[in-house]
mmCIF file of C-alpha atoms in Angstrom:
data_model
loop_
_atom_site.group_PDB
_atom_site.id
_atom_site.type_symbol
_atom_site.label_atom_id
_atom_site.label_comp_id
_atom_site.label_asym_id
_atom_site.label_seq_id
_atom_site.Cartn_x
_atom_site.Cartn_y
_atom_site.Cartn_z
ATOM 1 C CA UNK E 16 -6.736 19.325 26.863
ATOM 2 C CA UNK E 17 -6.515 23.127 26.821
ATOM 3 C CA UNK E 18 -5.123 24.903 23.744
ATOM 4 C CA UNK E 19 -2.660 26.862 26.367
ATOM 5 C CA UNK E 20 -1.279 23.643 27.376
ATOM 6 C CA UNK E 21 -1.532 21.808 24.126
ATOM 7 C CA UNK E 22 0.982 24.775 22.781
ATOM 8 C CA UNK E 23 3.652 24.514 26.121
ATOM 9 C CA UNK E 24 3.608 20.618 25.110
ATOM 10 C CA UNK E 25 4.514 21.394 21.429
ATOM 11 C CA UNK E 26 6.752 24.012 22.438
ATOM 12 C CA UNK E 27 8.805 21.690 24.618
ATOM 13 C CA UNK E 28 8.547 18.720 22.006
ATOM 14 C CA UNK E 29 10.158 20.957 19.472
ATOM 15 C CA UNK E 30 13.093 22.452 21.904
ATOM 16 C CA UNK E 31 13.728 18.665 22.930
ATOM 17 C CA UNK E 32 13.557 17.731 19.107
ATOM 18 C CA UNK E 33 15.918 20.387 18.338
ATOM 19 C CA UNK E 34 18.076 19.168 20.846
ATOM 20 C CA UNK E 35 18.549 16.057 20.388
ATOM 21 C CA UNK E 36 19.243 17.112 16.570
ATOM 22 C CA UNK E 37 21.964 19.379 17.637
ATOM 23 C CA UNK E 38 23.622 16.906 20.450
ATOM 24 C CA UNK E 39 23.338 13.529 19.427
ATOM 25 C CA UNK E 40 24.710 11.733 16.370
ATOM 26 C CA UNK E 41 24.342 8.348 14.976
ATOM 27 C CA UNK E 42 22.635 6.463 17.757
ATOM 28 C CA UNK E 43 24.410 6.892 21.156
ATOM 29 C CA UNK E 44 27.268 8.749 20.125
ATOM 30 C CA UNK E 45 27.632 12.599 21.259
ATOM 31 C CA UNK E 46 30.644 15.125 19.807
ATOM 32 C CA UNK E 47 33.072 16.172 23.150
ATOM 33 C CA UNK E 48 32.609 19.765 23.717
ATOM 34 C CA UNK E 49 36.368 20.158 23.617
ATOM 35 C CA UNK E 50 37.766 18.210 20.742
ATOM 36 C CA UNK E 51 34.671 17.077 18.834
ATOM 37 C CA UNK E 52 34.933 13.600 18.935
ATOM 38 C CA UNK E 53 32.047 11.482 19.081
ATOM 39 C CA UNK E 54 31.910 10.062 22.121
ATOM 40 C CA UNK E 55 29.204 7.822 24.169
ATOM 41 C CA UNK E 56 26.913 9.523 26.201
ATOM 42 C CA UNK E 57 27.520 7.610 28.413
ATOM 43 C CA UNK E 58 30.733 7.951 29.026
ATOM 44 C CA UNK E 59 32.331 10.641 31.622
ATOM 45 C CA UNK E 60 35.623 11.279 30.198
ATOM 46 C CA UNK E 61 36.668 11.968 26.423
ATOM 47 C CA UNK E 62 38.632 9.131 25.119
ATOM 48 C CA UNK E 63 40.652 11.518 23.027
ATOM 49 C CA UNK E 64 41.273 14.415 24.759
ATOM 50 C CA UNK E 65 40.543 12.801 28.176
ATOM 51 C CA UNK E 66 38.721 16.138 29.149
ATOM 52 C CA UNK E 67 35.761 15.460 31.750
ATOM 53 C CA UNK E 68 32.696 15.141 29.691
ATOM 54 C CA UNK E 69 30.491 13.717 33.015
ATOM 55 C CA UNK E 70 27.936 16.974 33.342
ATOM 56 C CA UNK E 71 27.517 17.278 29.519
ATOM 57 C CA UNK E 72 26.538 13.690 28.793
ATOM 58 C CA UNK E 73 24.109 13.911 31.946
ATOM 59 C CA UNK E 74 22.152 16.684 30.845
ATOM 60 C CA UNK E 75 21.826 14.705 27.203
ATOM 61 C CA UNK E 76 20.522 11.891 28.895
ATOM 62 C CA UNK E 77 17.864 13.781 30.841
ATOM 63 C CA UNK E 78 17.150 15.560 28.219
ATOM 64 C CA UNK E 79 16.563 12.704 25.954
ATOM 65 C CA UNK E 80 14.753 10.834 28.907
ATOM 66 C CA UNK E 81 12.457 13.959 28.942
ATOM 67 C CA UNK E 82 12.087 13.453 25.127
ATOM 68 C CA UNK E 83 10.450 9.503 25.756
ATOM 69 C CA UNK E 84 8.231 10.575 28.410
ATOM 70 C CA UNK E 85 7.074 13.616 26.220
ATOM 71 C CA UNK E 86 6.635 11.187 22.780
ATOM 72 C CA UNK E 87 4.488 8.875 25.400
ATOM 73 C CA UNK E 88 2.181 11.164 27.153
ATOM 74 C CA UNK E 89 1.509 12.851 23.811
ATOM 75 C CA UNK E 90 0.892 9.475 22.537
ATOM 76 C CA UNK E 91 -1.251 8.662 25.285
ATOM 77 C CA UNK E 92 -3.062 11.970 24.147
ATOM 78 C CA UNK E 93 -3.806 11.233 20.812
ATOM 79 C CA UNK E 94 -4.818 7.824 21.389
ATOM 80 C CA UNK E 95 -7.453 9.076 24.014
ATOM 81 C CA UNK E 96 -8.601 11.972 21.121
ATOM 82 C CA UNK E 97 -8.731 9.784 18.946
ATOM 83 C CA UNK E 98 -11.225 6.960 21.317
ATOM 84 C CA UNK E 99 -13.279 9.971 21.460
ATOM 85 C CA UNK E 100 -13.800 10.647 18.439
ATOM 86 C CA UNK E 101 -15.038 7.459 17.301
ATOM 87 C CA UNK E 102 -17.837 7.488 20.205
ATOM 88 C CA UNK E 103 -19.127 11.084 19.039
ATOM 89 C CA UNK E 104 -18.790 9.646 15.297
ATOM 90 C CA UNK E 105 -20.310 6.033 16.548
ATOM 91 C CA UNK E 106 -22.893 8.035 17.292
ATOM 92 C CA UNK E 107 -23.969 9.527 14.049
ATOM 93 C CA UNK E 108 -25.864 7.726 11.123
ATOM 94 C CA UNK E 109 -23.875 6.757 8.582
ATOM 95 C CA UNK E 110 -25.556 9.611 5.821
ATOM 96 C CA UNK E 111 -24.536 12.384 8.133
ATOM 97 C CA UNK E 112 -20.935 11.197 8.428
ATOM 98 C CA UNK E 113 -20.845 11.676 4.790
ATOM 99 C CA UNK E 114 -22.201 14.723 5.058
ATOM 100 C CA UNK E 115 -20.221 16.479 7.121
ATOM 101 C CA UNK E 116 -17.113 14.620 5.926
ATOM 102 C CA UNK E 117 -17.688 16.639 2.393
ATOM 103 C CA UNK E 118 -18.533 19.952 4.318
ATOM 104 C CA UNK E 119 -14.795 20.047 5.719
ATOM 105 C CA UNK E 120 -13.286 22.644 3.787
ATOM 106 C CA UNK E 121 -9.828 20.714 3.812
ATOM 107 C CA UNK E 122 -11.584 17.761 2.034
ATOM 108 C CA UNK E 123 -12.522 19.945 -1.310
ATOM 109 C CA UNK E 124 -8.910 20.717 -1.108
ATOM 110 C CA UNK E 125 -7.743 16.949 -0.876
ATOM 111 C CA UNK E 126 -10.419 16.043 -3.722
ATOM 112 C CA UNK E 127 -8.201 18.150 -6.017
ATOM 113 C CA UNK E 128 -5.316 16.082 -5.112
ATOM 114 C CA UNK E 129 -6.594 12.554 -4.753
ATOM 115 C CA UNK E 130 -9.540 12.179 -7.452
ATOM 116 C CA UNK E 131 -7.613 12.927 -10.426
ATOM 117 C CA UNK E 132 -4.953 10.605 -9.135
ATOM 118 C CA UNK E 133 -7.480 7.275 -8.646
ATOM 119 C CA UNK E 134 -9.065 8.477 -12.208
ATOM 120 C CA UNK E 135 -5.426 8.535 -13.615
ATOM 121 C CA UNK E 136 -4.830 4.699 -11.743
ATOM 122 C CA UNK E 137 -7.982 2.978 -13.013
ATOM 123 C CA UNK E 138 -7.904 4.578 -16.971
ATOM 124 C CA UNK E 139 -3.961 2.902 -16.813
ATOM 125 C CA UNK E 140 -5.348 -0.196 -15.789
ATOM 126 C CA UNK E 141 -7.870 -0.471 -18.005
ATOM 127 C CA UNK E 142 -5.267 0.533 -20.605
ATOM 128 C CA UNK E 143 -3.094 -2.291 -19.709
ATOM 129 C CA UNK E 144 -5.874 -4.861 -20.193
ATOM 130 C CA UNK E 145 -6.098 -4.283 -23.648
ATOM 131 C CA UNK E 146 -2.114 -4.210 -24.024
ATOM 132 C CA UNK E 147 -0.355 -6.776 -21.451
ATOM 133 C CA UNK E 148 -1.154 -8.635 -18.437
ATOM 134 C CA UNK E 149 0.599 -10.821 -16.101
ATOM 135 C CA UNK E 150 3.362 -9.613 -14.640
ATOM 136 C CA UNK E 151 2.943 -5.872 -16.125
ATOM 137 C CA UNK E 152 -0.922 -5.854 -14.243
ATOM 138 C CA UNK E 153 0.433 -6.867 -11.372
ATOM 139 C CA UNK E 154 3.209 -4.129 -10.857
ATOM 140 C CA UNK E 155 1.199 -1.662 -11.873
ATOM 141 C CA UNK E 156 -1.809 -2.418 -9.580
ATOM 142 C CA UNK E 157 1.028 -2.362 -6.637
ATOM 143 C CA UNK E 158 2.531 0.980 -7.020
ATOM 144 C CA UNK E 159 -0.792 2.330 -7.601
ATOM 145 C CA UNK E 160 -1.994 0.525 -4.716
ATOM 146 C CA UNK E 161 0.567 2.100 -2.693
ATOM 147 C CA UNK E 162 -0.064 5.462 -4.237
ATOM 148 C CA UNK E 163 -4.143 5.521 -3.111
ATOM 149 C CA UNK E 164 -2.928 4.135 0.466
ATOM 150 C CA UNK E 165 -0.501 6.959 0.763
ATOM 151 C CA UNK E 166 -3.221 9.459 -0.510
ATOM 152 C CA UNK E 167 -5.506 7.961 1.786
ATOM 153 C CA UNK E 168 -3.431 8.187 4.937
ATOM 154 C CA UNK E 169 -2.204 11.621 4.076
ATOM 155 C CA UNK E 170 -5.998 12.663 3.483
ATOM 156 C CA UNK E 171 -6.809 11.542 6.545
ATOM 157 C CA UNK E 172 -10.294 9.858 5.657
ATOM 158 C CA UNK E 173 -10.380 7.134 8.606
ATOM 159 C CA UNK E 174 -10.822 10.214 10.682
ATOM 160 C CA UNK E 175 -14.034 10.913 9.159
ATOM 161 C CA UNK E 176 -15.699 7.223 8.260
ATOM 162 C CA UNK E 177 -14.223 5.722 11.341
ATOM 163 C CA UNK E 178 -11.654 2.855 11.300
ATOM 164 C CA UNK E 179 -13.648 -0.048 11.251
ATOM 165 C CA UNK E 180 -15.750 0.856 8.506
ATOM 166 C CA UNK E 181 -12.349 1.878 6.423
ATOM 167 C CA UNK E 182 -10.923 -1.516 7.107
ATOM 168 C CA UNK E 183 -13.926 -3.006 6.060
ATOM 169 C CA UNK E 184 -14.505 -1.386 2.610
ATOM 170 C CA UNK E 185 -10.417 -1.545 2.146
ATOM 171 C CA UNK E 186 -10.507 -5.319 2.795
ATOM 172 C CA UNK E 187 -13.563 -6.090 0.811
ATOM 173 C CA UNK E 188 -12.356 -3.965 -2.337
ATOM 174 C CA UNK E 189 -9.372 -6.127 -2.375
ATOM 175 C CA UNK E 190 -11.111 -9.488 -2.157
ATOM 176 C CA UNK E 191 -13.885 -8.785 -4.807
ATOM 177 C CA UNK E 192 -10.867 -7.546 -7.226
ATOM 178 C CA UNK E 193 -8.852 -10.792 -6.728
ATOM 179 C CA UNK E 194 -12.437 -13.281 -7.330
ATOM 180 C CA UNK E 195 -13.379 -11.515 -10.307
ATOM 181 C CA UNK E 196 -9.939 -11.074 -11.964
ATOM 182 C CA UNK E 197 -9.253 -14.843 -10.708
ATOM 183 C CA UNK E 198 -12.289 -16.346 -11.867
ATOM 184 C CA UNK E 199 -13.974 -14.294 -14.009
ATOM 185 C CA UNK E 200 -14.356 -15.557 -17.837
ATOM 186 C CA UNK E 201 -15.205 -12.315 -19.058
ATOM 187 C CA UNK E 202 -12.436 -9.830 -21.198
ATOM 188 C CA UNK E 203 -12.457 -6.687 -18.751
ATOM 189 C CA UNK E 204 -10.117 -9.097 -15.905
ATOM 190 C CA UNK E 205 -6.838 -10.143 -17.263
ATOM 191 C CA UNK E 206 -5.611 -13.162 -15.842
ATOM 192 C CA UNK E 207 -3.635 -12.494 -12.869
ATOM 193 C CA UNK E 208 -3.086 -15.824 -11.384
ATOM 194 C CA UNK E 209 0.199 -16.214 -9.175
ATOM 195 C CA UNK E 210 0.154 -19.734 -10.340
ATOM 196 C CA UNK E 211 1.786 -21.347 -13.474
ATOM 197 C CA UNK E 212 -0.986 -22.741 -15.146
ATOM 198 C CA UNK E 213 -1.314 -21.495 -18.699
ATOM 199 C CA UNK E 214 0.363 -22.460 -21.805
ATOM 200 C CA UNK E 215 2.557 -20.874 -25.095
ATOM 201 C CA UNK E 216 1.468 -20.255 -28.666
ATOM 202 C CA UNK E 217 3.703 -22.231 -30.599
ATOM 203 C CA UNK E 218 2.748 -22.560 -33.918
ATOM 204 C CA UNK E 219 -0.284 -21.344 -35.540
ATOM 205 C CA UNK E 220 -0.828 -24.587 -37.772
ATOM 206 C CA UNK E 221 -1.534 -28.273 -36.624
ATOM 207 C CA UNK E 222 -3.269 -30.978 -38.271
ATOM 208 C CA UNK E 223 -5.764 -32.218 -36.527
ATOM 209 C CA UNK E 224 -7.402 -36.025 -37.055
ATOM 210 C CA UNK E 225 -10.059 -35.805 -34.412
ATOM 211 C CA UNK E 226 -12.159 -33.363 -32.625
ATOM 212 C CA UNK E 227 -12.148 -33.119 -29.164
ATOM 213 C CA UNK E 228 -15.356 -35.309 -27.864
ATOM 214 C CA UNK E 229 -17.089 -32.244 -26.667
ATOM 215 C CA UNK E 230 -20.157 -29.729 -27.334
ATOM 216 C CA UNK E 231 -17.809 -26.484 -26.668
ATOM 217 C CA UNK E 232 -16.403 -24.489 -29.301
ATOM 218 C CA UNK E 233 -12.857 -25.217 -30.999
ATOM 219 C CA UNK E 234 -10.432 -22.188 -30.957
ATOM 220 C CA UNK E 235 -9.180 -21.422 -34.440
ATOM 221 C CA UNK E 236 -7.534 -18.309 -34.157
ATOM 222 C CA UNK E 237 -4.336 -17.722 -31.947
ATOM 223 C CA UNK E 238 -1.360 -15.807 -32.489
ATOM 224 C CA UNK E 239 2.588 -16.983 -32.140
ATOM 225 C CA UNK E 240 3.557 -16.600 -28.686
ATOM 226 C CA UNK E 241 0.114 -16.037 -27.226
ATOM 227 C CA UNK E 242 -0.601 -16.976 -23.710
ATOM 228 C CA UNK E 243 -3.371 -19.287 -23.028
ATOM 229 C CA UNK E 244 -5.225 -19.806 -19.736
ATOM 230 C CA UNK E 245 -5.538 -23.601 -19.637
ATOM 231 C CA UNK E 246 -9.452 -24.278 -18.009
ATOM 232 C CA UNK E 247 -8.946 -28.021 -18.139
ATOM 233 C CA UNK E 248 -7.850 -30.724 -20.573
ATOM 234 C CA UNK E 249 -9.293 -34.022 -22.190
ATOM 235 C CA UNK E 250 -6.696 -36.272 -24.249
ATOM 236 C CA UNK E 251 -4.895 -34.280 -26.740
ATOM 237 C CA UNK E 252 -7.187 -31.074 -26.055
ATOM 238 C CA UNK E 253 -6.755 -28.494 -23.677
ATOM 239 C CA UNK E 254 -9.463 -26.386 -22.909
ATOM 240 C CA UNK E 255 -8.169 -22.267 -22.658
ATOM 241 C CA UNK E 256 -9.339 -19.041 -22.480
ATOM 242 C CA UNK E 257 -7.383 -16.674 -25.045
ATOM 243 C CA UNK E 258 -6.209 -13.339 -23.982
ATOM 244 C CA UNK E 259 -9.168 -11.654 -25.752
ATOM 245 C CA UNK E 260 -11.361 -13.680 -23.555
ATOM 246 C CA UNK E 261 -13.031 -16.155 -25.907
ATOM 247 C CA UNK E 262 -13.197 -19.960 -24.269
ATOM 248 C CA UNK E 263 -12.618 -23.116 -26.383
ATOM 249 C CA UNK E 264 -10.345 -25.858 -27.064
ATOM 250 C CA UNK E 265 -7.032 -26.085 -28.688
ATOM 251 C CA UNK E 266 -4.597 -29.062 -29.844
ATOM 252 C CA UNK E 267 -2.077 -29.767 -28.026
ATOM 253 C CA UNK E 268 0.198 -29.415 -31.028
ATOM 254 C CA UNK E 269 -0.133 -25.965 -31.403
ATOM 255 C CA UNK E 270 1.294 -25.110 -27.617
ATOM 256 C CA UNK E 271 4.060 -25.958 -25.375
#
């Protein structure tokens, strides 16, 4: 598309825009050009002032008609750019996408905005693992989920590393997030589970007349009101993971 007719077509959109601003209010309702009184536009008299209204609601309509068919065909425009695009970039090896995706001028720009943002998400999450998790993780990793997808769509970077491949990376970030934090025994995940299955500190004191029948170690140290991430249980023993990460196994006693 030229740029001469690229600019008519955004010079129209915005007079139709403006019009429809100006004449129409709520969702179908128009004010009468005699009394002001919102009115249908599709009506041809005023209800209130019963003044013919039949040539000013017509023009609305065509107007607004003219607004759809605009909205589509520049739809239908971008979509076809956009098609385009992804052949020429299809095209190109993956290294020179990157390239010239950090050559764009804008980018360096958008850098300023959107890395110190992601550095600012990840040091709060690791921040949190040391002081709550649950719940607290959870919230946190949501709004600042929301936060980089906002970024991302306002940086436009899908336009540079194609859609598929931004799908792709997006999906997979998620998934090897939710294994490790899921299963992962280790104390960077916290334990972010959407399932009940942990249990509560209690008391810090039990007596104990017989070791579990195991090789694995025995927890001796847990705090009032600690939660525990049960792995498994045998008799009077569960087996847990404490919130600083070490595994072992606890009486029963000592949790509800």
């Amino acid at each position: 598309m030229s740029e001469k007719k690229s600019l008519a077509l955004d010079a129209e959109a915005k007079r139709l825009l403006d019009f429809k601003k100006q004449n129409l209010k709520k969702k179908d309702l128009t004010p009468c050009p005699q009394c002001a009184t919102l009115v249908n536009i599709n009506a041809n008299k005023c209800a209130h002032c019963t003044s013919d209204i039949g040539s000013h609601t017509r023009k609305i309509r065509e107007e607004l008609k003219k607004l759809d068919e605009l909205t589509y065909q520049l739809f239908e425009l971008h979509k076809r750019e956009m098609e385009l695009y992804q052949q020429e970039v299809g095209g190109k090896p993956f290294w020179l996408r990157i390239k010239d995706f950090f050559n764009e001028p804008q980018v360096l720009q958008d850098l300023k905005i959107v890395l110190p943002s992601l550095v600012s998400f990840f040091v709060l999450v690791l921040f949190l693992r040391g002081k709550a998790a649950g719940l607290v993780f959870w919230l946190v990793a949501l709004l600042g989920g929301f936060l980089i997808y906002f970024l991302f769509k306002k940086w436009n970077l899908k336009k540079y590393i194609t859609v598929d491949l931004y799908r792709t990376v997006l999906v997979f970030g998620l998934v090897i997030i939710l294994v490790s934090a899921l299963g992962s025994t280790t104390k960077f995940w916290p334990d972010i589970s959407f399932m009940k299955s942990g249990v509560e500190v209690q008391s810090t004191a039990a007596v104990v007349r017989q070791a579990p029948n195991t090789s694995s170690d025995i927890v001796t140290t847990v705090y009032q009101g600690e939660d525990l991430k049960v792995l498994g249980k045998r008799g009077a023993w569960y087996k847990v993971r404490t919130e600083s990460g070490k595994v072992g196994w606890l009486h029963s006693s000592v949790v509800k």
